[in-house]
Amino acid sequence: MKVLVTGGAGFIGSHLVDRLMEDGHEVRVLDDLSAGTLDNLKRWLNHERFEFIEGDMRDAETVENAIDGIEVVFHLAANPEVRIGSQSPELLYETNVLITYNLLNAMKDSGVKSLVFTSSSTVYGDAEIIPTPEDYAPLEPISVYGGAKLAAEALISGYAHTFDFKALIFRLANIIGERSNHGVIYDFINKLRRNPEELEILGDGTQRKSYLHVSDTVDGMLHIFEAFKKGNKRVDFYNLGNDDWITVKEIAEIVSEEMKLKPVFRFTGGVDGGRGWKGDVKFMRLSIEKAKKTGWKPKLDSYEAVRRTVRELLQTAKAEE
């Protein structure tokens, strides 16, 4: 395939690029390097099947140029920070909704056959059914980030049906692993490196969520995409997560153990009944039965994914010293 990966220099995007290149595809990456880095792509920069375009998707012309000659778009570009929504909702609109609109507008006049989009578990909000299936309703996000992801999903569905291309939408649990540069594990490691005696934990520590390692995520995306291509659905939705979940306090314990530290845990108490911040979904576990029916399942559970991620991030930090 001739593939465009938006956000391909970022955390999940770069792992996806690795797999696509290893599988022999022609890969073009469009990234403004605001959250990603060329270091994540260094092994491919001079490869004949690889092309990198540095550009901002808020500029429609940049997007139009990037999709020239492309068959499949993996749209991962986004501002990944859920917490920013309360301080800068306009930025989340621009870097999630507007860029998706620009991409769809460019696609409608091109030869792109398929779009794969990474949405988020945050579209479900405080779901009353856990594990939460794809057909859960009504979708009621409690963060601007979740609202922006849901708006992007709706635009994609409308454009796919109107302009005759296929769209596969993944609602992701918390994705973790090597190259991640935000999130609870990354924050805990940095806090403990600054002060090994004490660890501040946002919320009351009982927040419980499902975590999926990035290697399992990319496996799932590509496996399900192959099944989707053969099917007759115009638009389809799949959750990607794990069958289990883990509390923030348990994550803190694993990070401390792997760093060989015994810090005092200081809980902030949080907001709205112990959430880490305004808009934080306190309990999240997605049903992955639909994904498992395609033959995919995670190799690592949430606990194993967390421990492996801690080791990967510590190894990276050590190499950079």
Tab-separated table of C-alpha atoms in Angstrom:
chain	number	residue	atom	x	y	z
A	1	MET	CA	0.000	0.000	0.000
A	2	LYS	CA	0.906	3.658	-0.386
A	3	VAL	CA	0.175	4.892	3.118
A	4	LEU	CA	0.048	8.309	4.787
A	5	VAL	CA	0.463	8.355	8.563
A	6	THR	CA	-0.500	11.692	10.092
A	7	GLY	CA	1.237	12.191	13.416
A	8	GLY	CA	3.694	9.492	12.375
A	9	ALA	CA	6.597	10.969	14.348
A	10	GLY	CA	4.617	10.684	17.585
A	11	PHE	CA	4.336	7.897	20.122
A	12	ILE	CA	1.797	5.497	18.588
A	13	GLY	CA	2.351	6.814	15.066
A	14	SER	CA	6.051	5.989	14.980
A	15	HIS	CA	5.421	2.425	16.171
A	16	LEU	CA	2.827	2.074	13.425
A	17	VAL	CA	5.323	3.415	10.863
A	18	ASP	CA	7.897	0.847	12.035
A	19	ARG	CA	5.434	-1.977	11.415
A	20	LEU	CA	4.241	-0.648	8.043
A	21	MET	CA	7.822	-0.243	6.834
A	22	GLU	CA	8.785	-3.701	8.097
A	23	ASP	CA	5.788	-5.089	6.175
A	24	GLY	CA	7.057	-3.552	2.932
A	25	HIS	CA	4.620	-0.661	2.386
A	26	GLU	CA	5.427	2.776	0.981
A	27	VAL	CA	5.021	5.182	3.882
A	28	ARG	CA	4.689	8.955	3.956
A	29	VAL	CA	4.530	10.757	7.301
A	30	LEU	CA	2.976	14.180	7.884
A	31	ASP	CA	3.845	15.667	11.269
A	32	ASP	CA	4.448	19.162	12.659
A	33	LEU	CA	6.784	17.739	15.348
A	34	SER	CA	4.859	19.511	18.134
A	35	ALA	CA	4.429	16.242	20.055
A	36	GLY	CA	6.606	13.889	17.994
A	37	THR	CA	10.293	13.801	17.132
A	38	LEU	CA	12.367	12.697	14.146
A	39	ASP	CA	14.375	10.526	16.567
A	40	ASN	CA	11.387	8.149	16.541
A	41	LEU	CA	11.797	7.707	12.771
A	42	LYS	CA	15.578	7.847	12.399
A	43	ARG	CA	15.902	4.274	11.134
A	44	TRP	CA	13.734	5.108	8.097
A	45	LEU	CA	14.747	8.665	7.167
A	46	ASN	CA	16.934	7.654	4.225
A	47	HIS	CA	14.885	4.646	3.119
A	48	GLU	CA	13.612	4.636	-0.471
A	49	ARG	CA	10.072	3.639	0.606
A	50	PHE	CA	9.844	6.383	3.231
A	51	GLU	CA	9.040	10.084	2.964
A	52	PHE	CA	8.720	12.665	5.743
A	53	ILE	CA	6.805	15.929	5.402
A	54	GLU	CA	7.013	18.461	8.207
A	55	GLY	CA	3.770	20.398	8.118
A	56	ASP	CA	0.839	21.709	10.128
A	57	MET	CA	-2.487	20.069	9.270
A	58	ARG	CA	-4.326	23.250	10.198
A	59	ASP	CA	-3.130	24.438	6.795
A	60	ALA	CA	-5.437	22.856	4.176
A	61	GLU	CA	-2.904	23.109	1.335
A	62	THR	CA	-0.326	21.169	3.349
A	63	VAL	CA	-2.821	18.327	3.800
A	64	GLU	CA	-3.810	18.322	0.123
A	65	ASN	CA	-0.162	17.978	-0.921
A	66	ALA	CA	0.459	15.202	1.597
A	67	ILE	CA	-2.308	12.885	0.345
A	68	ASP	CA	-1.315	13.070	-3.321
A	69	GLY	CA	-1.006	9.494	-4.630
A	70	ILE	CA	-2.003	7.904	-1.299
A	71	GLU	CA	-4.340	4.879	-1.015
A	72	VAL	CA	-4.790	4.590	2.759
A	73	VAL	CA	-4.565	7.222	5.504
A	74	PHE	CA	-3.844	6.342	9.121
A	75	HIS	CA	-4.920	9.514	10.936
A	76	LEU	CA	-3.157	9.677	14.297
A	77	ALA	CA	-2.290	13.387	14.400
A	78	ALA	CA	-3.862	15.033	17.444
A	79	ASN	CA	-3.058	16.832	20.645
A	80	PRO	CA	-2.824	13.818	22.990
A	81	GLU	CA	-3.161	15.698	26.285
A	82	VAL	CA	-6.668	15.272	27.763
A	83	ARG	CA	-5.988	17.737	30.590
A	84	ILE	CA	-5.357	20.696	28.266
A	85	GLY	CA	-9.069	20.950	27.460
A	86	SER	CA	-9.963	23.024	30.490
A	87	GLN	CA	-7.167	25.547	29.810
A	88	SER	CA	-7.210	25.662	26.014
A	89	PRO	CA	-10.362	24.250	24.391
A	90	GLU	CA	-9.651	26.144	21.160
A	91	LEU	CA	-6.326	24.310	20.774
A	92	LEU	CA	-8.062	20.930	21.168
A	93	TYR	CA	-10.597	21.981	18.530
A	94	GLU	CA	-7.871	22.992	16.078
A	95	THR	CA	-5.623	19.971	16.670
A	96	ASN	CA	-8.381	17.344	16.645
A	97	VAL	CA	-11.466	18.597	14.800
A	98	LEU	CA	-10.140	21.184	12.330
A	99	ILE	CA	-7.246	19.013	11.142
A	100	THR	CA	-9.655	16.096	10.617
A	101	TYR	CA	-11.985	18.348	8.608
A	102	ASN	CA	-9.039	19.494	6.443
A	103	LEU	CA	-8.010	15.881	5.875
A	104	LEU	CA	-11.534	14.790	4.916
A	105	ASN	CA	-11.948	17.725	2.555
A	106	ALA	CA	-8.696	16.792	0.831
A	107	MET	CA	-9.699	13.112	0.680
A	108	LYS	CA	-13.056	13.694	-1.024
A	109	ASP	CA	-11.318	14.834	-4.209
A	110	SER	CA	-8.513	12.258	-4.107
A	111	GLY	CA	-8.080	8.553	-4.759
A	112	VAL	CA	-7.842	7.595	-1.089
A	113	LYS	CA	-9.797	4.374	-0.542
A	114	SER	CA	-9.649	4.003	3.250
A	115	LEU	CA	-9.185	6.040	6.410
A	116	VAL	CA	-8.160	4.597	9.766
A	117	PHE	CA	-8.688	6.957	12.714
A	118	THR	CA	-7.505	6.667	16.309
A	119	SER	CA	-10.295	7.931	18.522
A	120	SER	CA	-10.475	7.504	22.283
A	121	SER	CA	-12.320	5.816	25.135
A	122	THR	CA	-13.098	9.364	26.345
A	123	VAL	CA	-16.000	9.551	23.841
A	124	TYR	CA	-17.968	7.302	26.239
A	125	GLY	CA	-17.645	9.667	29.211
A	126	ASP	CA	-18.695	8.138	32.548
A	127	ALA	CA	-20.164	5.014	30.992
A	128	GLU	CA	-22.835	3.220	33.029
A	129	ILE	CA	-21.976	-0.122	31.407
A	130	ILE	CA	-18.487	-1.519	32.111
A	131	PRO	CA	-16.875	-3.113	30.139
A	132	THR	CA	-18.236	-0.591	27.641
A	133	PRO	CA	-19.208	-1.939	24.184
A	134	GLU	CA	-18.965	-0.022	20.905
A	135	ASP	CA	-22.757	0.357	20.658
A	136	TYR	CA	-23.034	2.036	24.082
A	137	ALA	CA	-25.262	5.121	24.025
A	138	PRO	CA	-25.744	7.955	24.507
A	139	LEU	CA	-22.139	9.021	24.021
A	140	GLU	CA	-21.629	11.811	26.561
A	141	PRO	CA	-17.986	12.938	26.814
A	142	ILE	CA	-17.074	14.770	30.028
A	143	SER	CA	-13.931	16.440	28.636
A	144	VAL	CA	-13.320	18.806	25.728
A	145	TYR	CA	-10.827	16.236	24.451
A	146	GLY	CA	-13.513	13.533	24.390
A	147	GLY	CA	-15.910	15.941	22.699
A	148	ALA	CA	-13.330	16.783	20.034
A	149	LYS	CA	-12.695	13.090	19.342
A	150	LEU	CA	-16.430	12.420	19.047
A	151	ALA	CA	-16.842	15.386	16.694
A	152	ALA	CA	-14.029	13.997	14.518
A	153	GLU	CA	-15.729	10.562	14.485
A	154	ALA	CA	-18.994	12.126	13.332
A	155	LEU	CA	-17.315	14.104	10.548
A	156	ILE	CA	-15.486	10.991	9.351
A	157	SER	CA	-18.712	8.980	9.243
A	158	GLY	CA	-20.546	11.723	7.343
A	159	TYR	CA	-17.772	12.182	4.782
A	160	ALA	CA	-17.236	8.424	4.272
A	161	HIS	CA	-20.907	7.853	3.458
A	162	THR	CA	-21.190	10.978	1.296
A	163	PHE	CA	-17.942	10.641	-0.666
A	164	ASP	CA	-17.672	6.842	-0.894
A	165	PHE	CA	-14.589	5.840	1.026
A	166	LYS	CA	-14.261	3.385	3.912
A	167	ALA	CA	-13.459	4.465	7.468
A	168	LEU	CA	-12.305	2.373	10.410
A	169	ILE	CA	-12.412	4.064	13.812
A	170	PHE	CA	-10.530	2.742	16.838
A	171	ARG	CA	-11.549	3.841	20.329
A	172	LEU	CA	-8.380	3.381	22.330
A	173	ALA	CA	-7.926	2.698	26.024
A	174	ASN	CA	-4.812	4.205	27.673
A	175	ILE	CA	-1.958	3.324	25.316
A	176	ILE	CA	1.478	3.056	26.907
A	177	GLY	CA	4.989	1.970	25.976
A	178	GLU	CA	8.378	3.076	24.731
A	179	ARG	CA	8.508	6.625	23.257
A	180	SER	CA	5.479	7.837	25.238
A	181	ASN	CA	6.056	11.376	26.493
A	182	HIS	CA	2.943	12.060	28.523
A	183	GLY	CA	0.564	10.225	30.844
A	184	VAL	CA	0.612	8.855	34.372
A	185	ILE	CA	3.651	6.540	34.092
A	186	TYR	CA	5.771	9.197	32.398
A	187	ASP	CA	4.704	11.746	35.042
A	188	PHE	CA	5.421	9.417	37.979
A	189	ILE	CA	8.913	8.591	36.717
A	190	ASN	CA	9.783	12.268	36.257
A	191	LYS	CA	8.360	13.225	39.655
A	192	LEU	CA	10.384	10.500	41.402
A	193	ARG	CA	13.561	11.462	39.568
A	194	ARG	CA	13.107	14.992	40.912
A	195	ASN	CA	12.171	13.854	44.434
A	196	PRO	CA	12.710	10.148	45.288
A	197	GLU	CA	11.248	10.639	48.791
A	198	GLU	CA	7.702	11.637	47.863
A	199	LEU	CA	5.287	11.022	44.995
A	200	GLU	CA	2.370	13.346	44.326
A	201	ILE	CA	-0.621	11.413	42.930
A	202	LEU	CA	-3.449	13.381	41.325
A	203	GLY	CA	-6.882	12.367	42.613
A	204	ASP	CA	-7.562	9.846	45.369
A	205	GLY	CA	-5.619	6.967	43.773
A	206	THR	CA	-8.659	4.749	43.236
A	207	GLN	CA	-9.082	5.775	39.583
A	208	ARG	CA	-9.154	2.471	37.700
A	209	LYS	CA	-8.528	2.120	33.980
A	210	SER	CA	-7.479	-0.297	31.275
A	211	TYR	CA	-3.987	0.001	29.749
A	212	LEU	CA	-2.752	-1.455	26.465
A	213	HIS	CA	0.878	-1.701	25.354
A	214	VAL	CA	1.638	0.074	22.079
A	215	SER	CA	2.882	-3.175	20.504
A	216	ASP	CA	-0.523	-4.786	21.107
A	217	THR	CA	-2.203	-1.616	19.834
A	218	VAL	CA	-0.395	-1.651	16.479
A	219	ASP	CA	-1.004	-5.417	16.170
A	220	GLY	CA	-4.710	-4.830	16.730
A	221	MET	CA	-4.988	-1.901	14.331
A	222	LEU	CA	-3.326	-3.699	11.427
A	223	HIS	CA	-5.029	-7.050	12.076
A	224	ILE	CA	-8.504	-5.524	12.255
A	225	PHE	CA	-7.816	-3.272	9.246
A	226	GLU	CA	-7.112	-6.358	7.128
A	227	ALA	CA	-10.472	-7.849	8.199
A	228	PHE	CA	-12.251	-4.520	7.645
A	229	LYS	CA	-10.927	-4.189	4.072
A	230	LYS	CA	-12.557	-7.517	3.163
A	231	GLY	CA	-15.903	-6.616	4.705
A	232	ASN	CA	-18.729	-4.547	3.256
A	233	LYS	CA	-19.140	-1.985	6.052
A	234	ARG	CA	-18.635	1.628	5.027
A	235	VAL	CA	-17.781	2.765	8.595
A	236	ASP	CA	-16.980	0.580	11.567
A	237	PHE	CA	-15.903	1.065	15.188
A	238	TYR	CA	-13.642	-1.082	17.357
A	239	ASN	CA	-12.514	-0.711	20.949
A	240	LEU	CA	-8.866	-1.547	21.642
A	241	GLY	CA	-7.989	-2.107	25.268
A	242	ASN	CA	-7.528	-4.881	27.795
A	243	ASP	CA	-9.798	-7.281	29.657
A	244	ASP	CA	-8.472	-6.087	33.013
A	245	TRP	CA	-7.796	-2.709	34.638
A	246	ILE	CA	-5.455	-1.198	37.213
A	247	THR	CA	-5.653	1.636	39.751
A	248	VAL	CA	-3.464	4.735	39.769
A	249	LYS	CA	-2.153	3.699	43.198
A	250	GLU	CA	-1.117	0.292	41.826
A	251	ILE	CA	0.696	2.026	38.958
A	252	ALA	CA	2.526	4.202	41.497
A	253	GLU	CA	3.554	1.061	43.391
A	254	ILE	CA	4.918	-0.602	40.219
A	255	VAL	CA	6.866	2.544	39.215
A	256	SER	CA	8.338	2.861	42.722
A	257	GLU	CA	9.277	-0.820	42.798
A	258	GLU	CA	10.973	-0.706	39.381
A	259	MET	CA	12.908	2.427	40.423
A	260	LYS	CA	13.860	0.670	43.709
A	261	LEU	CA	12.321	3.490	45.743
A	262	LYS	CA	9.929	3.654	48.696
A	263	PRO	CA	8.430	7.130	48.464
A	264	VAL	CA	5.621	8.500	50.588
A	265	PHE	CA	2.493	8.736	48.435
A	266	ARG	CA	0.779	12.121	48.662
A	267	PHE	CA	-2.721	12.106	47.139
A	268	THR	CA	-4.110	15.484	46.047
A	269	GLY	CA	-7.673	14.298	46.643
A	270	GLY	CA	-8.582	15.502	43.173
A	271	VAL	CA	-11.884	16.936	41.972
A	272	ASP	CA	-15.430	15.662	41.452
A	273	GLY	CA	-15.145	12.618	43.719
A	274	GLY	CA	-11.441	11.817	43.455
A	275	ARG	CA	-10.759	12.391	39.756
A	276	GLY	CA	-7.277	13.511	38.796
A	277	TRP	CA	-8.570	16.645	37.043
A	278	LYS	CA	-11.751	18.143	35.613
A	279	GLY	CA	-12.908	15.832	32.813
A	280	ASP	CA	-10.914	12.800	34.004
A	281	VAL	CA	-12.958	9.615	33.541
A	282	LYS	CA	-12.507	7.826	36.863
A	283	PHE	CA	-13.381	4.273	35.792
A	284	MET	CA	-12.733	3.020	32.245
A	285	ARG	CA	-12.669	-0.487	30.839
A	286	LEU	CA	-13.692	-1.156	27.261
A	287	SER	CA	-15.317	-4.314	25.961
A	288	ILE	CA	-12.915	-5.824	23.416
A	289	GLU	CA	-15.123	-8.773	22.467
A	290	LYS	CA	-15.749	-7.388	18.976
A	291	ALA	CA	-12.009	-7.021	18.324
A	292	LYS	CA	-11.312	-10.492	19.714
A	293	LYS	CA	-13.813	-12.006	17.269
A	294	THR	CA	-11.441	-10.966	14.443
A	295	GLY	CA	-8.714	-13.151	15.987
A	296	TRP	CA	-6.787	-10.416	17.829
A	297	LYS	CA	-6.157	-10.300	21.547
A	298	PRO	CA	-3.587	-8.479	23.698
A	299	LYS	CA	-0.400	-10.346	24.577
A	300	LEU	CA	0.115	-8.262	27.736
A	301	ASP	CA	-2.532	-7.477	30.361
A	302	SER	CA	-2.733	-4.027	31.989
A	303	TYR	CA	-0.313	-4.910	34.815
A	304	GLU	CA	2.246	-6.435	32.437
A	305	ALA	CA	1.914	-3.496	30.050
A	306	VAL	CA	2.517	-1.008	32.874
A	307	ARG	CA	5.588	-2.843	34.180
A	308	ARG	CA	7.083	-3.237	30.710
A	309	THR	CA	6.466	0.454	29.965
A	310	VAL	CA	8.172	1.549	33.187
A	311	ARG	CA	11.231	-0.524	32.251
A	312	GLU	CA	11.242	0.856	28.685
A	313	LEU	CA	11.004	4.471	29.829
A	314	LEU	CA	13.675	4.011	32.493
A	315	GLN	CA	15.984	2.395	29.923
A	316	THR	CA	15.438	5.314	27.530
A	317	ALA	CA	16.128	7.843	30.296
A	318	LYS	CA	19.325	5.994	31.250
A	319	ALA	CA	20.510	5.974	27.621
A	320	GLU	CA	19.963	9.725	27.367
A	321	GLU	CA	22.035	10.521	30.487
